Amino acid sequence: MSARSKLVINIEVDDRTVLFPDGKFLSHIALHEGEAADGKGALRLEGLFLFNESRLGPAIASLDVEDARELARSILDAVFQGRTQHVLSETAKIAVVFNPNGFVLRFGEGAALRELFIGSPAIVRLAQGVLRMADRLSALPTH
């Protein structure tokens, strides 16, 4: 029996994609298969920075499968309805803030807050990648 290889999905973003609090411009967002504390599948979002002299870690957020699906749904709701959406669960606090010129994804709160500024075409690609990864993490193991 062969183990399933880990999937990494790279989402190309445009030059308006920035991660705060450190103000790092991104070229891509990488979606990685991970494992949650309970042993179930998780999705990790990581930034690929255009510059990183300060050596900031690439982590943006880690989500369980259901929170990942809800994030993708909230992104699409924000795009199509033109208003801010939220993902709130026991493990996730995410806001998808709608702005006329793009979106801000706010992961966490307080000192752990990470804000991802991202444009419209890139955010739809991100939603598609998140749904693809959630689909993979939900797949039944092969025999």
Coordinates of C-alpha atoms in Angstrom, one line a residue, residues 35-126:
E35 CA -2.8 17.7 10.3
A36 CA -4.9 19.3 13.1
A37 CA -4.2 18.6 16.7
D38 CA -7.0 15.9 16.7
G39 CA -5.3 14.0 13.9
K40 CA -7.8 15.1 11.2
G41 CA -6.8 16.9 8.0
A42 CA -6.1 20.6 8.1
L43 CA -5.3 23.2 5.5
R44 CA -2.3 25.5 6.0
L45 CA -2.1 28.9 4.1
E46 CA 1.4 30.2 3.7
G47 CA 2.7 33.3 1.9
L48 CA 5.5 33.3 -0.6
F49 CA 7.1 36.8 -0.1
L50 CA 8.7 39.1 -2.6
F51 CA 11.1 40.2 0.2
N52 CA 11.7 38.9 3.7
E53 CA 14.9 40.3 5.2
S54 CA 13.4 40.0 8.6
R55 CA 12.8 36.3 8.1
L56 CA 9.1 36.3 9.0
G57 CA 7.6 32.8 9.0
P58 CA 5.3 32.1 6.0
A59 CA 2.3 31.0 8.1
I60 CA -0.9 32.9 7.5
A61 CA -3.5 30.5 9.0
S62 CA -4.3 26.9 9.6
L63 CA -7.9 25.7 9.2
D64 CA -9.7 22.4 9.7
V65 CA -11.7 21.1 6.7
E66 CA -15.1 22.6 7.7
D67 CA -13.6 26.0 8.5
A68 CA -11.8 25.9 5.1
R69 CA -15.1 25.2 3.3
E70 CA -16.8 28.0 5.2
L71 CA -13.9 30.4 4.3
A72 CA -14.3 29.6 0.6
R73 CA -18.1 30.1 0.8
S74 CA -17.6 33.4 2.7
I75 CA -15.1 34.6 0.1
L76 CA -17.6 33.8 -2.7
D77 CA -20.5 35.4 -0.8
A78 CA -18.4 38.6 -0.3
V79 CA -17.5 38.7 -4.0
F80 CA -21.0 38.1 -5.3
Q81 CA -22.9 40.1 -2.6
G82 CA -20.4 42.9 -2.3
R83 CA -20.4 42.9 1.5
T84 CA -18.3 41.7 4.5
Q85 CA -18.6 38.1 5.6
H86 CA -17.4 36.1 8.7
V87 CA -16.3 32.6 9.6
L88 CA -16.8 32.0 13.3
S89 CA -16.3 28.6 14.9
E90 CA -14.6 27.2 18.0
T91 CA -11.3 27.2 16.1
A92 CA -11.5 30.0 13.6
K93 CA -12.2 33.7 13.7
I94 CA -12.0 35.1 10.1
A95 CA -13.5 38.2 8.5
V96 CA -13.6 38.6 4.8
V97 CA -13.9 42.4 4.5
F98 CA -15.3 43.8 1.3
N99 CA -13.8 47.0 -0.1
P100 CA -14.4 48.6 -3.5
N101 CA -10.8 48.0 -4.6
G102 CA -10.3 44.5 -3.1
F103 CA -10.6 42.5 0.1
V104 CA -9.0 42.1 3.5
L105 CA -9.0 38.7 5.1
R106 CA -8.5 39.0 8.8
F107 CA -7.4 35.8 10.5
G108 CA -7.5 35.7 14.3
E109 CA -7.5 38.7 16.7
G110 CA -5.3 40.7 19.0
A111 CA -1.6 40.0 18.9
A112 CA -2.2 37.0 16.6
L113 CA -4.1 39.0 14.0
R114 CA -2.9 38.5 10.4
E115 CA -4.4 40.7 7.6
L116 CA -4.2 39.7 4.0
F117 CA -5.0 42.4 1.5
I118 CA -5.9 40.8 -1.8
G119 CA -7.6 41.8 -5.1
S120 CA -10.7 40.4 -6.7
P121 CA -9.3 38.0 -9.3
A122 CA -6.8 36.5 -6.8
I123 CA -9.4 36.0 -4.1
V124 CA -11.6 33.9 -6.4
R125 CA -8.5 31.8 -7.2
L126 CA -7.9 31.4 -3.5

